Amino acid sequence: MLLPNRTVLYVLIFVVLFFLAVDIITLLMRGPNFDVVYYDSDIFSDYSKIATITTVSGLKFKSEKKESEYINTYKETSKETFEKYFSQVSKEIGKDIKVLDVDFSWRKREGILEITEKVTLSGLVQNQIMDGKEIYILDMGKVKMNAIGNANLKVHLPGDAVLITVEPTPTTQSANFVVWSGNDILYFPEIKYKGGE
């Protein structure tokens, strides 16, 4: 798929990173009709190739008409839409990412359209042998992410996981929980970890 310019490419990358079907629809509608007020993404991984990403985002529309049009288009979003999209993404980043399940909902809250999406993906985590031990790598290539002030990207690893490396530098981290906030969200993270001993 050829993209007409770099601006559209960055918008497309933003979609990949936060798995927001709403952004895909915006591309189809040709023009940003809203501002992203906030988003909060939680990535849950274990010792398999499967990871689940739940994103809650708040969108402020330029008019009620645009919001209504957006919701009507959004209702037509399906698992097949995600499958086609991630098939293309897989080719671009050289990984085989498959959509296993998608669930989304929305509600109005204080003039903001809040959208919740839960996407289960296979292939986001890969395993390999390093120094005779199995390690796990969660990443989507170092694709650039757009940061906004009121944003959080959180990765939840298994309770006994041991972190090996984390990039980019997180805002905070503990043994199995890593957080990027605001301007610290540079690109989709690469996390290497292993099981506890």
JSON list of C-alpha atoms in Angstrom, two decimals:
[
{"chain": "A", "resi": 1, "resn": "MET", "atom": "CA", "xyz": [0.00, 0.00, 0.00]},
{"chain": "A", "resi": 2, "resn": "LEU", "atom": "CA", "xyz": [1.56, 3.30, -1.04]},
{"chain": "A", "resi": 3, "resn": "LEU", "atom": "CA", "xyz": [0.95, 6.28, 1.21]},
{"chain": "A", "resi": 4, "resn": "PRO", "atom": "CA", "xyz": [0.82, 9.74, -0.36]},
{"chain": "A", "resi": 5, "resn": "ASN", "atom": "CA", "xyz": [3.04, 11.55, 2.13]},
{"chain": "A", "resi": 6, "resn": "ARG", "atom": "CA", "xyz": [4.89, 11.34, 5.44]},
{"chain": "A", "resi": 7, "resn": "THR", "atom": "CA", "xyz": [2.05, 12.95, 7.40]},
{"chain": "A", "resi": 8, "resn": "VAL", "atom": "CA", "xyz": [-0.33, 10.15, 6.51]},
{"chain": "A", "resi": 9, "resn": "LEU", "atom": "CA", "xyz": [2.40, 7.63, 7.36]},
{"chain": "A", "resi": 10, "resn": "TYR", "atom": "CA", "xyz": [2.76, 9.04, 10.88]},
{"chain": "A", "resi": 11, "resn": "VAL", "atom": "CA", "xyz": [-1.01, 8.95, 11.34]},
{"chain": "A", "resi": 12, "resn": "LEU", "atom": "CA", "xyz": [-0.98, 5.31, 10.22]},
{"chain": "A", "resi": 13, "resn": "ILE", "atom": "CA", "xyz": [1.81, 4.49, 12.68]},
{"chain": "A", "resi": 14, "resn": "PHE", "atom": "CA", "xyz": [-0.20, 6.13, 15.45]},
{"chain": "A", "resi": 15, "resn": "VAL", "atom": "CA", "xyz": [-3.04, 3.76, 14.62]},
{"chain": "A", "resi": 16, "resn": "VAL", "atom": "CA", "xyz": [-0.78, 0.74, 14.83]},
{"chain": "A", "resi": 17, "resn": "LEU", "atom": "CA", "xyz": [0.55, 1.70, 18.20]},
{"chain": "A", "resi": 18, "resn": "PHE", "atom": "CA", "xyz": [-2.64, 2.37, 20.04]},
{"chain": "A", "resi": 19, "resn": "PHE", "atom": "CA", "xyz": [-4.87, -0.03, 18.14]},
{"chain": "A", "resi": 20, "resn": "LEU", "atom": "CA", "xyz": [-7.56, 2.58, 17.84]},
{"chain": "A", "resi": 21, "resn": "ALA", "atom": "CA", "xyz": [-10.07, 1.68, 15.19]},
{"chain": "A", "resi": 22, "resn": "VAL", "atom": "CA", "xyz": [-11.32, 5.22, 15.55]},
{"chain": "A", "resi": 23, "resn": "ASP", "atom": "CA", "xyz": [-8.15, 6.48, 13.91]},
{"chain": "A", "resi": 24, "resn": "ILE", "atom": "CA", "xyz": [-8.56, 4.05, 11.03]},
{"chain": "A", "resi": 25, "resn": "ILE", "atom": "CA", "xyz": [-12.02, 5.45, 10.47]},
{"chain": "A", "resi": 26, "resn": "THR", "atom": "CA", "xyz": [-10.64, 8.98, 10.58]},
{"chain": "A", "resi": 27, "resn": "LEU", "atom": "CA", "xyz": [-8.31, 8.13, 7.72]},
{"chain": "A", "resi": 28, "resn": "LEU", "atom": "CA", "xyz": [-11.24, 6.78, 5.77]},
{"chain": "A", "resi": 29, "resn": "MET", "atom": "CA", "xyz": [-13.21, 9.95, 6.46]},
{"chain": "A", "resi": 30, "resn": "ARG", "atom": "CA", "xyz": [-10.24, 12.04, 5.19]},
{"chain": "A", "resi": 31, "resn": "GLY", "atom": "CA", "xyz": [-9.59, 14.55, 7.86]},
{"chain": "A", "resi": 32, "resn": "PRO", "atom": "CA", "xyz": [-9.21, 14.80, 11.63]},
{"chain": "A", "resi": 33, "resn": "ASN", "atom": "CA", "xyz": [-12.60, 15.67, 13.07]},
{"chain": "A", "resi": 34, "resn": "PHE", "atom": "CA", "xyz": [-11.50, 15.40, 16.70]},
{"chain": "A", "resi": 35, "resn": "ASP", "atom": "CA", "xyz": [-8.67, 15.90, 19.16]},
{"chain": "A", "resi": 36, "resn": "VAL", "atom": "CA", "xyz": [-7.33, 13.06, 21.29]},
{"chain": "A", "resi": 37, "resn": "VAL", "atom": "CA", "xyz": [-7.76, 14.43, 24.82]},
{"chain": "A", "resi": 38, "resn": "TYR", "atom": "CA", "xyz": [-6.31, 11.41, 26.61]},
{"chain": "A", "resi": 39, "resn": "TYR", "atom": "CA", "xyz": [-5.52, 7.75, 26.20]},
{"chain": "A", "resi": 40, "resn": "ASP", "atom": "CA", "xyz": [-4.50, 4.97, 28.51]},
{"chain": "A", "resi": 41, "resn": "SER", "atom": "CA", "xyz": [-3.14, 1.72, 27.03]},
{"chain": "A", "resi": 42, "resn": "ASP", "atom": "CA", "xyz": [-2.49, -1.47, 29.00]},
{"chain": "A", "resi": 43, "resn": "ILE", "atom": "CA", "xyz": [-0.55, -4.32, 27.42]},
{"chain": "A", "resi": 44, "resn": "PHE", "atom": "CA", "xyz": [-0.79, -7.69, 29.17]},
{"chain": "A", "resi": 45, "resn": "SER", "atom": "CA", "xyz": [1.67, -10.42, 28.17]},
{"chain": "A", "resi": 46, "resn": "ASP", "atom": "CA", "xyz": [2.74, -13.80, 29.50]},
{"chain": "A", "resi": 47, "resn": "TYR", "atom": "CA", "xyz": [5.04, -16.62, 28.37]},
{"chain": "A", "resi": 48, "resn": "SER", "atom": "CA", "xyz": [3.19, -17.22, 25.11]},
{"chain": "A", "resi": 49, "resn": "LYS", "atom": "CA", "xyz": [2.98, -15.33, 21.81]},
{"chain": "A", "resi": 50, "resn": "ILE", "atom": "CA", "xyz": [-0.36, -13.84, 22.81]},
{"chain": "A", "resi": 51, "resn": "ALA", "atom": "CA", "xyz": [-0.77, -10.35, 24.29]},
{"chain": "A", "resi": 52, "resn": "THR", "atom": "CA", "xyz": [-3.87, -8.31, 25.03]},
{"chain": "A", "resi": 53, "resn": "ILE", "atom": "CA", "xyz": [-4.01, -4.56, 24.63]},
{"chain": "A", "resi": 54, "resn": "THR", "atom": "CA", "xyz": [-6.78, -2.52, 26.21]},
{"chain": "A", "resi": 55, "resn": "THR", "atom": "CA", "xyz": [-6.94, 1.16, 25.27]},
{"chain": "A", "resi": 56, "resn": "VAL", "atom": "CA", "xyz": [-9.27, 3.79, 26.67]},
{"chain": "A", "resi": 57, "resn": "SER", "atom": "CA", "xyz": [-9.21, 7.02, 24.69]},
{"chain": "A", "resi": 58, "resn": "GLY", "atom": "CA", "xyz": [-11.09, 10.29, 25.00]},
{"chain": "A", "resi": 59, "resn": "LEU", "atom": "CA", "xyz": [-11.99, 12.15, 21.81]},
{"chain": "A", "resi": 60, "resn": "LYS", "atom": "CA", "xyz": [-13.26, 15.73, 21.61]},
{"chain": "A", "resi": 61, "resn": "PHE", "atom": "CA", "xyz": [-15.12, 16.40, 18.37]},
{"chain": "A", "resi": 62, "resn": "LYS", "atom": "CA", "xyz": [-15.32, 19.69, 16.51]},
{"chain": "A", "resi": 63, "resn": "SER", "atom": "CA", "xyz": [-19.10, 19.36, 16.18]},
{"chain": "A", "resi": 64, "resn": "GLU", "atom": "CA", "xyz": [-21.92, 17.07, 17.24]},
{"chain": "A", "resi": 65, "resn": "LYS", "atom": "CA", "xyz": [-22.57, 16.27, 13.60]},
{"chain": "A", "resi": 66, "resn": "LYS", "atom": "CA", "xyz": [-18.98, 15.05, 13.14]},
{"chain": "A", "resi": 67, "resn": "GLU", "atom": "CA", "xyz": [-19.27, 12.97, 16.30]},
{"chain": "A", "resi": 68, "resn": "SER", "atom": "CA", "xyz": [-22.54, 11.42, 15.14]},
{"chain": "A", "resi": 69, "resn": "GLU", "atom": "CA", "xyz": [-21.06, 10.59, 11.73]},
{"chain": "A", "resi": 70, "resn": "TYR", "atom": "CA", "xyz": [-18.02, 9.12, 13.42]},
{"chain": "A", "resi": 71, "resn": "ILE", "atom": "CA", "xyz": [-20.07, 6.88, 15.71]},
{"chain": "A", "resi": 72, "resn": "ASN", "atom": "CA", "xyz": [-22.14, 5.62, 12.78]},
{"chain": "A", "resi": 73, "resn": "THR", "atom": "CA", "xyz": [-18.98, 4.72, 10.88]},
{"chain": "A", "resi": 74, "resn": "TYR", "atom": "CA", "xyz": [-17.39, 3.24, 13.98]},
{"chain": "A", "resi": 75, "resn": "LYS", "atom": "CA", "xyz": [-20.34, 0.87, 14.45]},
{"chain": "A", "resi": 76, "resn": "GLU", "atom": "CA", "xyz": [-19.37, -0.77, 11.17]},
{"chain": "A", "resi": 77, "resn": "THR", "atom": "CA", "xyz": [-15.87, -1.58, 12.40]},
{"chain": "A", "resi": 78, "resn": "SER", "atom": "CA", "xyz": [-15.39, -5.34, 12.73]},
{"chain": "A", "resi": 79, "resn": "LYS", "atom": "CA", "xyz": [-12.80, -7.95, 13.54]},
{"chain": "A", "resi": 80, "resn": "GLU", "atom": "CA", "xyz": [-12.25, -8.33, 9.78]},
{"chain": "A", "resi": 81, "resn": "THR", "atom": "CA", "xyz": [-11.25, -4.65, 9.60]},
{"chain": "A", "resi": 82, "resn": "PHE", "atom": "CA", "xyz": [-8.56, -5.26, 12.23]},
{"chain": "A", "resi": 83, "resn": "GLU", "atom": "CA", "xyz": [-7.42, -8.47, 10.52]},
{"chain": "A", "resi": 84, "resn": "LYS", "atom": "CA", "xyz": [-6.90, -6.72, 7.19]},
{"chain": "A", "resi": 85, "resn": "TYR", "atom": "CA", "xyz": [-5.16, -3.85, 8.86]},
{"chain": "A", "resi": 86, "resn": "PHE", "atom": "CA", "xyz": [-2.72, -5.95, 10.90]},
{"chain": "A", "resi": 87, "resn": "SER", "atom": "CA", "xyz": [-2.02, -8.13, 7.88]},
{"chain": "A", "resi": 88, "resn": "GLN", "atom": "CA", "xyz": [-0.67, -5.00, 6.21]},
{"chain": "A", "resi": 89, "resn": "VAL", "atom": "CA", "xyz": [1.13, -3.92, 9.38]},
{"chain": "A", "resi": 90, "resn": "SER", "atom": "CA", "xyz": [2.81, -7.34, 9.64]},
{"chain": "A", "resi": 91, "resn": "LYS", "atom": "CA", "xyz": [4.26, -6.92, 6.16]},
{"chain": "A", "resi": 92, "resn": "GLU", "atom": "CA", "xyz": [5.56, -3.46, 6.99]},
{"chain": "A", "resi": 93, "resn": "ILE", "atom": "CA", "xyz": [7.32, -4.40, 10.23]},
{"chain": "A", "resi": 94, "resn": "GLY", "atom": "CA", "xyz": [8.35, -7.96, 9.33]},
{"chain": "A", "resi": 95, "resn": "LYS", "atom": "CA", "xyz": [6.34, -9.77, 12.01]},
{"chain": "A", "resi": 96, "resn": "ASP", "atom": "CA", "xyz": [3.37, -12.10, 11.76]},
{"chain": "A", "resi": 97, "resn": "ILE", "atom": "CA", "xyz": [0.74, -10.44, 13.97]},
{"chain": "A", "resi": 98, "resn": "LYS", "atom": "CA", "xyz": [-2.72, -11.98, 13.94]},
{"chain": "A", "resi": 99, "resn": "VAL", "atom": "CA", "xyz": [-5.90, -10.63, 15.51]},
{"chain": "A", "resi": 100, "resn": "LEU", "atom": "CA", "xyz": [-7.53, -13.25, 17.73]},
{"chain": "A", "resi": 101, "resn": "ASP", "atom": "CA", "xyz": [-10.29, -11.18, 19.28]},
{"chain": "A", "resi": 102, "resn": "VAL", "atom": "CA", "xyz": [-11.62, -7.61, 19.31]},
{"chain": "A", "resi": 103, "resn": "ASP", "atom": "CA", "xyz": [-14.09, -5.99, 21.67]},
{"chain": "A", "resi": 104, "resn": "PHE", "atom": "CA", "xyz": [-14.96, -2.29, 21.68]},
{"chain": "A", "resi": 105, "resn": "SER", "atom": "CA", "xyz": [-17.49, 0.03, 23.24]},
{"chain": "A", "resi": 106, "resn": "TRP", "atom": "CA", "xyz": [-18.06, 3.75, 23.69]},
{"chain": "A", "resi": 107, "resn": "ARG", "atom": "CA", "xyz": [-19.86, 6.21, 25.94]},
{"chain": "A", "resi": 108, "resn": "LYS", "atom": "CA", "xyz": [-20.27, 9.95, 26.33]},
{"chain": "A", "resi": 109, "resn": "ARG", "atom": "CA", "xyz": [-18.61, 11.47, 29.37]},
{"chain": "A", "resi": 110, "resn": "GLU", "atom": "CA", "xyz": [-18.61, 15.21, 30.07]},
{"chain": "A", "resi": 111, "resn": "GLY", "atom": "CA", "xyz": [-18.64, 16.13, 26.38]},
{"chain": "A", "resi": 112, "resn": "ILE", "atom": "CA", "xyz": [-15.96, 13.58, 25.51]},
{"chain": "A", "resi": 113, "resn": "LEU", "atom": "CA", "xyz": [-16.53, 10.43, 23.47]},
{"chain": "A", "resi": 114, "resn": "GLU", "atom": "CA", "xyz": [-14.71, 7.72, 25.42]},
{"chain": "A", "resi": 115, "resn": "ILE", "atom": "CA", "xyz": [-13.82, 4.62, 23.44]},
{"chain": "A", "resi": 116, "resn": "THR", "atom": "CA", "xyz": [-12.62, 1.38, 25.02]},
{"chain": "A", "resi": 117, "resn": "GLU", "atom": "CA", "xyz": [-10.96, -1.23, 22.84]},
{"chain": "A", "resi": 118, "resn": "LYS", "atom": "CA", "xyz": [-9.62, -4.62, 23.80]},
{"chain": "A", "resi": 119, "resn": "VAL", "atom": "CA", "xyz": [-7.56, -6.40, 21.15]},
{"chain": "A", "resi": 120, "resn": "THR", "atom": "CA", "xyz": [-5.97, -9.83, 21.59]},
{"chain": "A", "resi": 121, "resn": "LEU", "atom": "CA", "xyz": [-3.03, -10.43, 19.27]},
{"chain": "A", "resi": 122, "resn": "SER", "atom": "CA", "xyz": [-0.82, -13.38, 18.47]},
{"chain": "A", "resi": 123, "resn": "GLY", "atom": "CA", "xyz": [2.77, -12.67, 17.43]},
{"chain": "A", "resi": 124, "resn": "LEU", "atom": "CA", "xyz": [3.35, -9.53, 19.47]},
{"chain": "A", "resi": 125, "resn": "VAL", "atom": "CA", "xyz": [5.58, -11.59, 21.80]},
{"chain": "A", "resi": 126, "resn": "GLN", "atom": "CA", "xyz": [8.30, -13.85, 20.43]},
{"chain": "A", "resi": 127, "resn": "ASN", "atom": "CA", "xyz": [10.62, -16.21, 22.23]},
{"chain": "A", "resi": 128, "resn": "GLN", "atom": "CA", "xyz": [14.25, -17.15, 21.59]},
{"chain": "A", "resi": 129, "resn": "ILE", "atom": "CA", "xyz": [17.14, -18.86, 23.33]},
{"chain": "A", "resi": 130, "resn": "MET", "atom": "CA", "xyz": [19.83, -16.62, 24.83]},
{"chain": "A", "resi": 131, "resn": "ASP", "atom": "CA", "xyz": [22.74, -18.07, 26.81]},
{"chain": "A", "resi": 132, "resn": "GLY", "atom": "CA", "xyz": [20.91, -21.39, 26.92]},
{"chain": "A", "resi": 133, "resn": "LYS", "atom": "CA", "xyz": [17.77, -19.88, 28.45]},
{"chain": "A", "resi": 134, "resn": "GLU", "atom": "CA", "xyz": [14.44, -19.00, 26.92]},
{"chain": "A", "resi": 135, "resn": "ILE", "atom": "CA", "xyz": [13.67, -15.30, 26.81]},
{"chain": "A", "resi": 136, "resn": "TYR", "atom": "CA", "xyz": [10.63, -13.42, 25.57]},
{"chain": "A", "resi": 137, "resn": "ILE", "atom": "CA", "xyz": [10.58, -10.26, 23.48]},
{"chain": "A", "resi": 138, "resn": "LEU", "atom": "CA", "xyz": [7.56, -7.98, 23.31]},
{"chain": "A", "resi": 139, "resn": "ASP", "atom": "CA", "xyz": [7.85, -5.41, 20.54]},
{"chain": "A", "resi": 140, "resn": "MET", "atom": "CA", "xyz": [6.39, -4.06, 17.32]},
{"chain": "A", "resi": 141, "resn": "GLY", "atom": "CA", "xyz": [9.52, -2.64, 15.79]},
{"chain": "A", "resi": 142, "resn": "LYS", "atom": "CA", "xyz": [10.70, 0.79, 16.85]},
{"chain": "A", "resi": 143, "resn": "VAL", "atom": "CA", "xyz": [7.87, 2.64, 15.20]},
{"chain": "A", "resi": 144, "resn": "LYS", "atom": "CA", "xyz": [7.54, 6.22, 16.41]},
{"chain": "A", "resi": 145, "resn": "MET", "atom": "CA", "xyz": [4.63, 7.04, 18.67]},
{"chain": "A", "resi": 146, "resn": "ASN", "atom": "CA", "xyz": [2.87, 10.36, 19.05]},
{"chain": "A", "resi": 147, "resn": "ALA", "atom": "CA", "xyz": [2.88, 11.46, 22.67]},
{"chain": "A", "resi": 148, "resn": "ILE", "atom": "CA", "xyz": [0.35, 13.75, 24.28]},
{"chain": "A", "resi": 149, "resn": "GLY", "atom": "CA", "xyz": [0.53, 15.13, 27.79]},
{"chain": "A", "resi": 150, "resn": "ASN", "atom": "CA", "xyz": [-2.35, 13.09, 29.18]},
{"chain": "A", "resi": 151, "resn": "ALA", "atom": "CA", "xyz": [-1.25, 9.65, 27.99]},
{"chain": "A", "resi": 152, "resn": "ASN", "atom": "CA", "xyz": [-0.02, 6.43, 29.56]},
{"chain": "A", "resi": 153, "resn": "LEU", "atom": "CA", "xyz": [1.36, 3.24, 28.06]},
{"chain": "A", "resi": 154, "resn": "LYS", "atom": "CA", "xyz": [1.64, 0.41, 30.57]},
{"chain": "A", "resi": 155, "resn": "VAL", "atom": "CA", "xyz": [3.06, -3.09, 30.14]},
{"chain": "A", "resi": 156, "resn": "HIS", "atom": "CA", "xyz": [2.06, -5.83, 32.59]},
{"chain": "A", "resi": 157, "resn": "LEU", "atom": "CA", "xyz": [4.39, -8.86, 32.62]},
{"chain": "A", "resi": 158, "resn": "PRO", "atom": "CA", "xyz": [3.85, -12.16, 34.45]},
{"chain": "A", "resi": 159, "resn": "GLY", "atom": "CA", "xyz": [4.23, -11.89, 38.23]},
{"chain": "A", "resi": 160, "resn": "ASP", "atom": "CA", "xyz": [7.49, -13.84, 38.36]},
{"chain": "A", "resi": 161, "resn": "ALA", "atom": "CA", "xyz": [9.01, -12.27, 35.23]},
{"chain": "A", "resi": 162, "resn": "VAL", "atom": "CA", "xyz": [12.57, -10.96, 35.31]},
{"chain": "A", "resi": 163, "resn": "LEU", "atom": "CA", "xyz": [13.25, -7.90, 33.14]},
{"chain": "A", "resi": 164, "resn": "ILE", "atom": "CA", "xyz": [16.33, -8.12, 30.95]},
{"chain": "A", "resi": 165, "resn": "THR", "atom": "CA", "xyz": [16.12, -4.91, 28.92]},
{"chain": "A", "resi": 166, "resn": "VAL", "atom": "CA", "xyz": [13.54, -2.15, 28.42]},
{"chain": "A", "resi": 167, "resn": "GLU", "atom": "CA", "xyz": [13.58, 0.46, 25.64]},
{"chain": "A", "resi": 168, "resn": "PRO", "atom": "CA", "xyz": [12.92, 3.36, 25.53]},
{"chain": "A", "resi": 169, "resn": "THR", "atom": "CA", "xyz": [13.62, 4.46, 29.09]},
{"chain": "A", "resi": 170, "resn": "PRO", "atom": "CA", "xyz": [10.32, 4.17, 31.00]},
{"chain": "A", "resi": 171, "resn": "THR", "atom": "CA", "xyz": [8.82, 6.79, 33.27]},
{"chain": "A", "resi": 172, "resn": "THR", "atom": "CA", "xyz": [8.59, 4.20, 36.06]},
{"chain": "A", "resi": 173, "resn": "GLN", "atom": "CA", "xyz": [9.15, 0.49, 36.38]},
{"chain": "A", "resi": 174, "resn": "SER", "atom": "CA", "xyz": [9.04, -2.33, 38.87]},
{"chain": "A", "resi": 175, "resn": "ALA", "atom": "CA", "xyz": [9.84, -6.02, 38.54]},
{"chain": "A", "resi": 176, "resn": "ASN", "atom": "CA", "xyz": [6.92, -6.78, 36.23]},
{"chain": "A", "resi": 177, "resn": "PHE", "atom": "CA", "xyz": [5.22, -3.44, 35.50]},
{"chain": "A", "resi": 178, "resn": "VAL", "atom": "CA", "xyz": [6.58, -0.77, 33.14]},
{"chain": "A", "resi": 179, "resn": "VAL", "atom": "CA", "xyz": [5.01, 2.64, 32.48]},
{"chain": "A", "resi": 180, "resn": "TRP", "atom": "CA", "xyz": [5.64, 5.39, 29.92]},
{"chain": "A", "resi": 181, "resn": "SER", "atom": "CA", "xyz": [3.76, 8.68, 30.34]},
{"chain": "A", "resi": 182, "resn": "GLY", "atom": "CA", "xyz": [3.43, 11.84, 28.27]},
{"chain": "A", "resi": 183, "resn": "ASN", "atom": "CA", "xyz": [6.59, 12.80, 26.41]},
{"chain": "A", "resi": 184, "resn": "ASP", "atom": "CA", "xyz": [8.38, 9.62, 27.55]},
{"chain": "A", "resi": 185, "resn": "ILE", "atom": "CA", "xyz": [6.27, 7.71, 25.00]},
{"chain": "A", "resi": 186, "resn": "LEU", "atom": "CA", "xyz": [8.74, 7.79, 22.10]},
{"chain": "A", "resi": 187, "resn": "TYR", "atom": "CA", "xyz": [8.11, 4.56, 20.21]},
{"chain": "A", "resi": 188, "resn": "PHE", "atom": "CA", "xyz": [6.46, 1.21, 20.78]},
{"chain": "A", "resi": 189, "resn": "PRO", "atom": "CA", "xyz": [8.57, -0.39, 23.50]},
{"chain": "A", "resi": 190, "resn": "GLU", "atom": "CA", "xyz": [10.85, -3.37, 23.21]},
{"chain": "A", "resi": 191, "resn": "ILE", "atom": "CA", "xyz": [10.90, -5.43, 26.38]},
{"chain": "A", "resi": 192, "resn": "LYS", "atom": "CA", "xyz": [13.00, -8.56, 26.88]},
{"chain": "A", "resi": 193, "resn": "TYR", "atom": "CA", "xyz": [12.16, -10.72, 29.87]},
{"chain": "A", "resi": 194, "resn": "LYS", "atom": "CA", "xyz": [12.43, -14.25, 31.19]},
{"chain": "A", "resi": 195, "resn": "GLY", "atom": "CA", "xyz": [10.68, -16.44, 33.70]},
{"chain": "A", "resi": 196, "resn": "GLY", "atom": "CA", "xyz": [11.66, -16.31, 37.35]},
{"chain": "A", "resi": 197, "resn": "GLU", "atom": "CA", "xyz": [14.18, -18.82, 38.58]}
]
